[in-house]
Short mmCIF file of C-alpha atoms and ligand atoms in Angstrom, two decimals:
data_model
loop_
_atom_site.label_atom_id
_atom_site.label_comp_id
_atom_site.label_asym_id
_atom_site.label_seq_id
_atom_site.Cartn_x
_atom_site.Cartn_y
_atom_site.Cartn_z
CA MET A 1 -4.37 -6.04 11.02
CA THR A 2 -1.04 -6.61 9.33
CA THR A 3 -0.25 -10.25 8.74
CA ARG A 4 -1.40 -13.78 9.35
CA LEU A 5 2.17 -15.05 9.71
CA ASP A 6 2.92 -17.11 12.79
CA PRO A 7 6.17 -15.70 14.24
CA ALA A 8 7.05 -19.19 15.51
CA ARG A 9 7.44 -20.31 11.86
CA VAL A 10 9.93 -17.59 10.95
CA PRO A 11 13.53 -18.83 10.99
CA PRO A 12 15.63 -17.00 13.60
CA PRO A 13 18.14 -14.44 12.29
CA GLN A 14 21.72 -15.62 11.98
CA GLY A 15 24.18 -14.69 14.72
CA PRO A 16 26.60 -11.77 14.48
CA GLY A 17 29.48 -12.39 12.12
CA GLU A 18 27.70 -15.17 10.23
CA ASP A 19 26.17 -12.97 7.54
CA PRO A 20 27.46 -9.56 6.44
CA HIS A 21 23.92 -8.74 5.23
CA ARG A 22 22.34 -9.48 8.59
CA SER A 23 19.23 -7.33 9.00
CA LEU A 24 19.67 -6.03 5.47
CA HIS A 25 17.55 -7.45 2.67
CA SER A 26 18.82 -5.38 -0.25
CA GLU A 27 22.16 -5.03 -1.99
CA ALA A 28 22.88 -1.66 -0.39
CA GLY A 29 22.03 0.02 2.88
CA ALA A 30 22.38 3.56 4.21
CA ARG A 31 25.63 5.45 4.01
CA PRO A 32 26.86 7.29 7.11
CA GLY A 33 24.71 10.35 7.79
CA GLU A 34 21.79 9.26 5.60
CA HIS A 35 18.20 9.12 6.78
CA PRO A 36 17.92 6.41 9.50
CA GLY A 37 14.42 5.41 8.40
CA ARG A 38 12.96 5.41 11.91
CA SER A 39 12.44 7.74 14.85
CA LYS A 40 14.28 7.12 18.12
CA ASP A 41 11.29 8.22 20.17
CA PRO A 42 7.98 8.13 18.26
CA LEU A 43 4.78 9.39 19.85
CA VAL A 44 3.10 5.96 19.37
CA LYS A 45 3.68 2.83 17.30
CA ALA A 46 0.67 2.20 15.05
CA ALA A 47 -0.37 -1.47 14.87
CA GLY A 48 -1.52 -1.48 11.24
CA LEU A 49 -3.56 0.11 8.51
CA ALA A 50 -7.23 -0.07 9.54
CA TRP A 51 -9.09 1.05 6.40
CA LEU A 52 -9.12 3.67 3.63
CA GLU A 53 -11.77 6.37 3.19
CA PHE A 54 -13.05 7.52 -0.19
CA GLU A 55 -15.82 9.72 -1.52
CA LYS A 56 -17.73 8.69 -4.66
CA PRO A 57 -20.75 10.30 -6.32
CA ASP A 58 -22.24 6.93 -7.33
CA LEU A 59 -22.18 4.35 -4.52
CA ASP A 60 -24.00 1.72 -6.63
CA ARG A 61 -21.26 1.88 -9.24
CA ALA A 62 -18.58 1.80 -6.52
CA GLY A 63 -20.28 -1.27 -5.04
CA ARG A 64 -20.39 -3.04 -8.43
CA PHE A 65 -16.66 -2.47 -9.02
CA GLY A 66 -15.98 -3.42 -5.40
CA THR A 67 -17.66 -6.81 -5.63
CA ASP A 68 -16.21 -7.46 -9.10
CA PHE A 69 -12.75 -6.64 -7.69
CA GLY A 70 -13.28 -9.07 -4.81
CA PHE A 71 -14.60 -7.15 -1.79
CA THR A 72 -17.68 -8.17 0.17
CA VAL A 73 -20.27 -5.52 1.03
CA ALA A 74 -20.27 -5.19 4.82
CA ASP A 75 -22.73 -2.32 5.02
CA ARG A 76 -24.77 -0.23 2.60
CA ALA A 77 -26.69 2.84 3.67
CA PRO A 78 -28.02 5.67 1.45
CA GLU A 79 -24.86 7.73 2.01
CA THR A 80 -22.27 5.06 2.89
CA LEU A 81 -20.78 1.87 1.47
CA VAL A 82 -18.43 -0.31 3.55
CA LEU A 83 -16.40 -2.94 1.70
CA ARG A 84 -14.50 -5.66 3.51
CA GLY A 85 -12.13 -8.60 2.99
CA ARG A 86 -12.64 -12.09 4.32
CA GLN A 87 -10.33 -11.90 7.32
CA ALA A 88 -11.53 -10.56 10.65
CA ALA A 89 -10.97 -6.81 10.45
CA ALA A 90 -12.88 -3.57 10.69
CA ALA A 91 -13.24 -3.02 6.92
CA CYS A 92 -11.10 -2.32 3.87
CA LEU A 93 -12.87 0.69 2.37
CA VAL A 94 -15.32 3.19 3.83
CA VAL A 95 -16.93 5.02 0.89
CA ARG A 96 -19.19 8.03 1.50
CA ARG A 97 -21.33 9.76 -1.09
CA GLY A 98 -19.59 12.93 -2.22
CA PRO A 99 -19.78 15.42 -5.10
CA ARG A 100 -16.69 14.00 -6.86
CA ALA A 101 -14.67 10.79 -6.73
CA ARG A 102 -11.70 11.28 -4.41
CA PHE A 103 -9.51 9.54 -1.88
CA VAL A 104 -10.02 11.12 1.52
CA GLY A 105 -7.37 9.53 3.75
CA PRO A 106 -6.11 6.44 5.56
CA ALA A 107 -7.13 5.15 8.99
CA PHE A 108 -4.47 3.49 11.13
CA GLN A 109 -5.01 1.08 13.99
CA ALA A 110 -3.70 2.16 17.42
CA ALA A 111 -2.09 -0.60 19.51
CA GLU A 112 -3.89 0.56 22.67
CA ARG A 113 -6.56 3.02 23.72
CA GLY A 114 -4.03 5.22 25.58
CA ASP A 115 -2.22 5.85 22.28
CA LEU A 116 -5.19 7.92 21.11
CA ASP A 117 -4.80 10.18 24.18
CA ARG A 118 -1.06 10.47 23.54
CA LEU A 119 -1.74 11.43 19.93
CA ALA A 120 -4.42 13.93 20.95
CA ARG A 121 -2.08 15.54 23.50
CA GLY A 122 0.85 15.56 21.07
CA THR A 123 -1.04 17.02 18.12
CA GLY A 124 -3.78 19.14 19.69
CA GLY A 125 -6.50 16.79 18.47
CA THR A 126 -9.40 15.27 20.37
CA VAL A 127 -10.50 11.69 20.90
CA ALA A 128 -14.08 11.05 19.82
CA PRO A 129 -16.36 8.00 19.48
CA HIS A 130 -16.11 6.52 15.98
CA ARG A 131 -17.80 3.45 14.39
CA GLY A 132 -18.20 1.64 17.70
CA GLY A 133 -14.72 2.52 18.97
CA HIS A 134 -12.73 5.71 19.31
CA ALA A 135 -10.65 7.81 16.95
CA VAL A 136 -8.45 10.86 16.78
CA LEU A 137 -8.26 12.76 13.52
CA LEU A 138 -4.83 14.10 12.52
CA ARG A 139 -3.54 15.80 9.38
CA ASP A 140 -0.24 14.82 7.76
CA PRO A 141 2.10 17.40 6.15
CA SER A 142 0.80 16.47 2.69
CA GLY A 143 -2.67 17.57 3.83
CA PHE A 144 -4.30 14.11 4.10
CA PRO A 145 -6.62 13.62 7.06
CA VAL A 146 -5.28 10.60 8.98
CA ARG A 147 -7.63 8.85 11.37
CA VAL A 148 -6.16 6.71 14.13
CA VAL A 149 -8.69 4.31 15.61
CA HIS A 150 -9.00 1.90 18.50
CA GLY A 151 -11.73 -0.47 19.61
CA VAL A 152 -13.72 -0.48 16.37
CA PRO A 153 -15.24 -4.00 16.40
CA ASP A 154 -13.82 -6.49 13.91
CA LEU A 155 -16.19 -8.02 11.39
CA PRO A 156 -16.27 -11.82 11.73
CA VAL A 157 -14.16 -14.02 9.47
CA LEU A 158 -15.84 -15.12 6.23
CA PRO A 159 -15.11 -18.57 4.83
CA GLY A 160 -12.86 -18.49 1.79
CA ARG A 161 -11.09 -20.64 -0.76
CA ALA A 162 -7.92 -22.43 0.39
CA PRO A 163 -4.69 -21.99 -1.59
CA LEU A 164 -4.52 -24.41 -4.54
CA PRO A 165 -2.43 -27.53 -3.95
CA LEU A 166 0.55 -27.29 -6.34
CA ASN A 167 2.53 -30.17 -7.80
CA PHE A 168 6.28 -29.58 -7.62
CA GLY A 169 8.40 -32.05 -9.66
CA THR A 170 9.55 -34.54 -7.07
CA GLU A 171 6.74 -33.90 -4.59
CA PRO A 172 3.35 -34.06 -6.35
CA VAL A 173 0.53 -33.44 -3.89
CA ARG A 174 -2.30 -33.65 -6.41
CA ALA A 175 -2.70 -37.10 -7.99
CA ASN A 176 -5.64 -38.01 -10.23
CA ALA A 177 -6.96 -34.47 -9.94
CA THR A 178 -6.87 -31.45 -12.27
CA GLN A 179 -6.25 -27.77 -11.68
CA ARG A 180 -9.16 -25.60 -12.92
CA PRO A 181 -9.22 -22.25 -11.09
CA ALA A 182 -12.39 -20.44 -12.15
CA ARG A 183 -12.48 -16.98 -13.75
CA ARG A 184 -14.55 -15.29 -11.09
CA PRO A 185 -14.24 -12.35 -8.71
CA ALA A 186 -11.33 -12.61 -6.30
CA GLU A 187 -11.83 -13.30 -2.63
CA ILE A 188 -9.95 -10.39 -1.10
CA GLN A 189 -8.38 -11.38 2.19
CA ARG A 190 -7.47 -7.98 3.56
CA LEU A 191 -6.14 -4.47 2.92
CA GLY A 192 -2.35 -4.52 2.49
CA HIS A 193 -1.08 -1.03 1.74
CA VAL A 194 -1.74 2.41 0.33
CA VAL A 195 0.64 4.44 -1.85
CA LEU A 196 0.51 8.24 -1.88
CA GLY A 197 2.25 10.85 -3.99
CA THR A 198 3.21 14.08 -2.27
CA THR A 199 4.97 17.35 -3.03
CA ARG A 200 6.12 17.38 0.63
CA PHE A 201 7.73 13.97 0.80
CA ARG A 202 10.43 14.47 3.44
CA ALA A 203 8.14 16.37 5.80
CA ALA A 204 5.47 13.68 5.44
CA LEU A 205 7.99 10.85 5.82
CA ASP A 206 9.32 12.26 9.10
CA TRP A 207 5.79 12.88 10.34
CA TYR A 208 4.75 9.22 9.90
CA LEU A 209 7.96 8.03 11.58
CA GLU A 210 7.74 10.44 14.51
CA VAL A 211 3.97 10.46 15.10
CA LEU A 212 2.90 6.91 14.16
CA GLY A 213 6.25 5.17 14.75
CA LEU A 214 6.37 3.62 11.28
CA ILE A 215 9.76 2.37 10.06
CA VAL A 216 11.27 2.32 6.58
CA SER A 217 11.83 -0.96 4.74
CA ASP A 218 13.24 0.54 1.53
CA PHE A 219 14.30 3.96 0.31
CA LEU A 220 14.53 4.89 -3.37
CA TYR A 221 16.51 7.95 -4.49
CA LEU A 222 16.66 9.81 -7.78
CA ASP A 223 19.59 8.49 -9.79
CA GLY A 224 22.56 10.86 -9.45
CA GLN A 225 20.84 12.75 -6.62
CA ARG A 226 21.35 10.42 -3.67
CA ASP A 227 23.00 13.25 -1.73
CA ARG A 228 19.62 15.06 -1.79
CA GLY A 229 18.03 12.23 0.19
CA PRO A 230 15.34 9.68 -0.69
CA ALA A 231 12.46 10.40 -3.08
CA MET A 232 10.34 7.36 -2.21
CA ALA A 233 9.92 5.24 0.92
CA PHE A 234 8.24 1.90 1.59
CA ILE A 235 7.19 2.02 5.22
CA ARG A 236 5.98 -0.67 7.63
CA CYS A 237 4.62 -0.89 11.13
CA ASP A 238 7.04 -1.55 13.97
CA LEU A 239 5.62 -4.64 15.68
CA GLY A 240 8.92 -5.56 17.34
CA SER A 241 9.71 -9.24 16.77
CA VAL A 242 6.40 -9.88 14.98
CA PRO A 243 6.85 -9.64 11.19
CA ALA A 244 4.80 -6.92 9.52
CA ASP A 245 4.03 -6.29 5.84
CA HIS A 246 7.05 -4.83 4.00
CA HIS A 247 4.95 -1.71 3.49
CA THR A 248 1.58 -0.60 4.78
CA LEU A 249 2.29 2.88 3.45
CA ALA A 250 4.50 3.96 0.57
CA MET A 251 5.08 7.59 -0.34
CA ALA A 252 6.74 9.14 -3.35
CA LEU A 253 7.88 12.68 -4.10
CA GLN A 254 5.66 13.72 -7.02
CA PRO A 255 4.60 16.93 -8.77
CA HIS A 256 1.11 16.44 -7.34
CA THR A 257 -0.21 15.28 -3.97
CA GLY A 258 -2.72 12.45 -4.17
CA TYR A 259 -3.66 8.79 -3.99
CA LEU A 260 -1.65 6.51 -6.27
CA HIS A 261 -3.03 3.06 -5.42
CA SER A 262 -4.01 0.66 -2.67
CA ALA A 263 -3.40 -3.08 -2.51
CA TYR A 264 -5.37 -6.10 -1.33
CA GLU A 265 -4.08 -9.56 -0.53
CA LEU A 266 -5.39 -12.61 -2.38
CA THR A 267 -4.84 -16.28 -1.57
CA ASP A 268 -2.43 -17.28 -4.31
CA LEU A 269 -1.10 -16.60 -7.79
CA ASP A 270 -3.96 -18.40 -9.57
CA GLU A 271 -6.44 -16.20 -7.70
CA VAL A 272 -4.62 -13.08 -8.92
CA ALA A 273 -4.48 -14.29 -12.52
CA ALA A 274 -7.94 -15.86 -12.80
CA SER A 275 -9.76 -12.96 -11.10
CA GLY A 276 -7.88 -10.61 -13.45
CA GLU A 277 -9.37 -12.50 -16.40
CA TYR A 278 -12.78 -11.95 -14.85
CA LEU A 279 -12.16 -8.19 -14.51
CA ARG A 280 -10.99 -8.09 -18.14
CA GLU A 281 -14.17 -9.88 -19.27
CA GLN A 282 -16.24 -7.29 -17.38
CA GLY A 283 -14.50 -4.53 -19.33
CA TYR A 284 -12.49 -2.91 -16.54
CA ARG A 285 -9.30 -1.08 -17.40
CA HIS A 286 -6.10 -2.98 -16.73
CA ALA A 287 -3.15 -0.86 -15.56
CA TRP A 288 -0.14 -3.20 -15.17
CA GLY A 289 0.70 -6.84 -14.47
CA LEU A 290 1.13 -9.65 -13.84
CA GLY A 291 4.56 -9.24 -12.35
CA ARG A 292 6.60 -9.55 -9.19
CA HIS A 293 7.76 -6.40 -7.42
CA ILE A 294 11.27 -5.87 -6.09
CA GLN A 295 10.51 -3.75 -2.99
CA GLY A 296 8.10 -6.04 -1.12
CA SER A 297 8.38 -8.98 -3.58
CA GLN A 298 4.59 -9.13 -4.15
CA ILE A 299 3.14 -10.83 -7.23
CA PHE A 300 0.94 -7.98 -8.47
CA ASP A 301 -1.81 -7.01 -10.90
CA TYR A 302 -3.13 -3.44 -11.14
CA TRP A 303 -6.60 -2.30 -12.21
CA ARG A 304 -8.47 0.99 -12.43
CA ASP A 305 -11.96 1.50 -11.10
CA PRO A 306 -14.57 3.44 -13.15
CA ASP A 307 -13.25 6.69 -11.59
CA ARG A 308 -9.69 5.79 -12.68
CA ALA A 309 -8.52 5.15 -9.09
CA MET A 310 -5.94 2.34 -9.13
CA PHE A 311 -6.36 -0.86 -7.10
CA GLU A 312 -3.87 -3.72 -6.79
CA HIS A 313 -4.39 -7.43 -6.28
CA TYR A 314 -1.33 -9.09 -4.74
CA THR A 315 -0.10 -12.28 -3.16
CA ASP A 316 3.13 -13.52 -1.57
CA GLY A 317 4.47 -10.24 -0.14
CA ASP A 318 7.50 -9.92 2.17
CA VAL A 319 7.08 -9.49 5.92
CA PHE A 320 9.86 -7.98 8.05
CA ASP A 321 10.32 -7.73 11.79
CA ALA A 322 11.70 -4.55 13.34
CA ALA A 323 15.32 -5.69 13.07
CA MET A 324 15.49 -5.22 9.30
CA GLU A 325 17.34 -2.08 8.20
CA PRO A 326 16.25 0.08 5.24
CA GLY A 327 17.60 -0.80 1.80
CA TRP A 328 18.67 1.97 -0.61
CA ALA A 329 18.31 1.80 -4.40
CA PRO A 330 17.84 4.21 -7.32
CA LEU A 331 14.28 4.80 -8.55
CA SER A 332 13.74 3.48 -12.07
CA ARG A 333 10.86 2.24 -14.16
CA SER A 334 12.66 -1.05 -14.86
CA GLY A 335 13.41 -1.43 -11.14
CA LEU A 336 9.72 -1.67 -10.22
CA ALA A 337 9.51 -5.39 -11.02
CA GLN A 338 11.71 -8.49 -10.92
CA TRP A 339 9.67 -9.99 -13.76
CA GLY A 340 6.62 -9.04 -15.73
CA PRO A 341 5.89 -6.56 -18.50
CA LYS A 342 7.58 -3.15 -18.41
CA ALA A 343 5.68 -0.75 -16.15
CA THR A 344 3.04 0.89 -18.30
CA ALA A 345 2.37 4.62 -18.65
CA GLU A 346 -1.09 3.75 -17.30
CA PHE A 347 0.63 2.63 -14.08
CA THR A 348 3.26 5.37 -13.78
CA GLY A 349 0.69 8.05 -14.65
CA THR A 350 2.94 9.56 -17.32
CA ASN A 351 0.09 9.23 -19.86
CA ASP A 352 -2.00 11.70 -17.86
CA PRO A 353 -1.79 15.19 -19.42
CA ARG A 354 -2.55 16.70 -16.01
CA VAL A 355 0.98 15.70 -14.88
CA VAL A 356 2.53 18.54 -16.89
CA VAL A 357 0.12 21.10 -15.42
CA ALA A 358 0.83 19.73 -11.93
CA ALA A 359 4.58 19.98 -12.50
CA ILE A 360 4.37 23.63 -13.59
CA LYS A 361 2.15 24.43 -10.61
CA ALA A 362 4.44 22.57 -8.17
CA LEU A 363 7.46 24.54 -9.42
CA ALA A 364 5.60 27.81 -8.92
CA ASP A 365 4.23 26.92 -5.47
CA LYS A 366 6.31 27.90 -2.47
CA GLY A 367 6.91 25.56 0.43
CA ASN A 368 7.02 22.22 -1.35
CA GLU A 369 9.99 20.01 -2.21
CA VAL A 370 9.57 19.94 -5.99
CA ASP A 371 12.28 21.75 -7.98
CA LEU A 372 13.78 21.38 -11.45
CA PRO A 373 16.36 18.72 -10.44
CA THR A 374 13.50 16.71 -8.89
CA LEU A 375 11.47 16.83 -12.11
CA ARG A 376 14.54 15.96 -14.19
CA GLY A 377 15.25 13.02 -11.85
CA LEU A 378 11.65 11.76 -12.03
CA ILE A 379 11.60 11.99 -15.85
CA LYS A 380 14.93 10.13 -16.01
CA ALA A 381 13.62 7.44 -13.64
CA MET A 382 10.48 6.89 -15.70
CA ASN A 383 12.60 6.43 -18.84
CA SER A 384 15.08 4.00 -17.32
FE1 FE2 B 1 1.45 -1.68 -4.31
#
């Protein structure tokens, strides 16, 4: 699942010559010879992000955070917890009991059953029955297991709150009625995206474009190092003329490989703000927000679960069809939001003492893409 947007409601693009920024949403695009942001001949074109897989030692605690954050429990067994949103979809999170809290990997949705065979042939994997459908298990160059699934039955739609009616100056729609959104757990609609850090960014980027047919919405480069290529990419599914989320996957070159956060769509801004108040009252750790992002435009609010994994509530994100070309911009801390508080160290991870150890280890390790100019560029970006 990617979006609820009806393509018939999207205004058609302007004709050639009418707009010099046609198919470009940012101030700057690629220069000649730079990364094209898509593969000419991908193995398949994934239809969306299906779910995310985690391991947690305490499934009861994971379930409590999950329902406080706004998921609905779809299934609970002694060794498994499945959390879902309210839209018809397979699930949002599949959590298995494990010795330590960790992100395992993403599952992507194949557009058709034959894509699983193509992936199996192209990667040496095998197609196997999985959760009522079929799946092939791949491994990306960062080392994450990536499941691609087809035919897993959707859970039925759950009823949910409608967006609040808003009064705008000349067109009030709410007469003789007040606005009192309750401080209560969010109603998560669906999984939006996952963001991963990797020491093998360019290899992983090309893998997702060539194997799963994802396409880049925005590249970020290290300031002063654009000639070394991008250091972060916001990547969407190629659904042709059907608009897809600005990113279902984002990846960043980092001194350590791992999960950074995942994001879940809520109905509207009041839902983001009021459910955040509820999380605060329950004593959960706030990471960053409210604000509005630049790449993707989402209104966001970031929280940490009891294992310090970061989860994002968002609403009003961009959706692009396949015609939109990648934008290019420098990575900076101040460039992460159009408005909102400055990105916190809790969000960027710079307050984590393990970052220094990871950086030293990444420099010593052979075969990754982290070198001294990379670290200098990342430090500069996080201070700008
Ligand atoms: Fe995000």
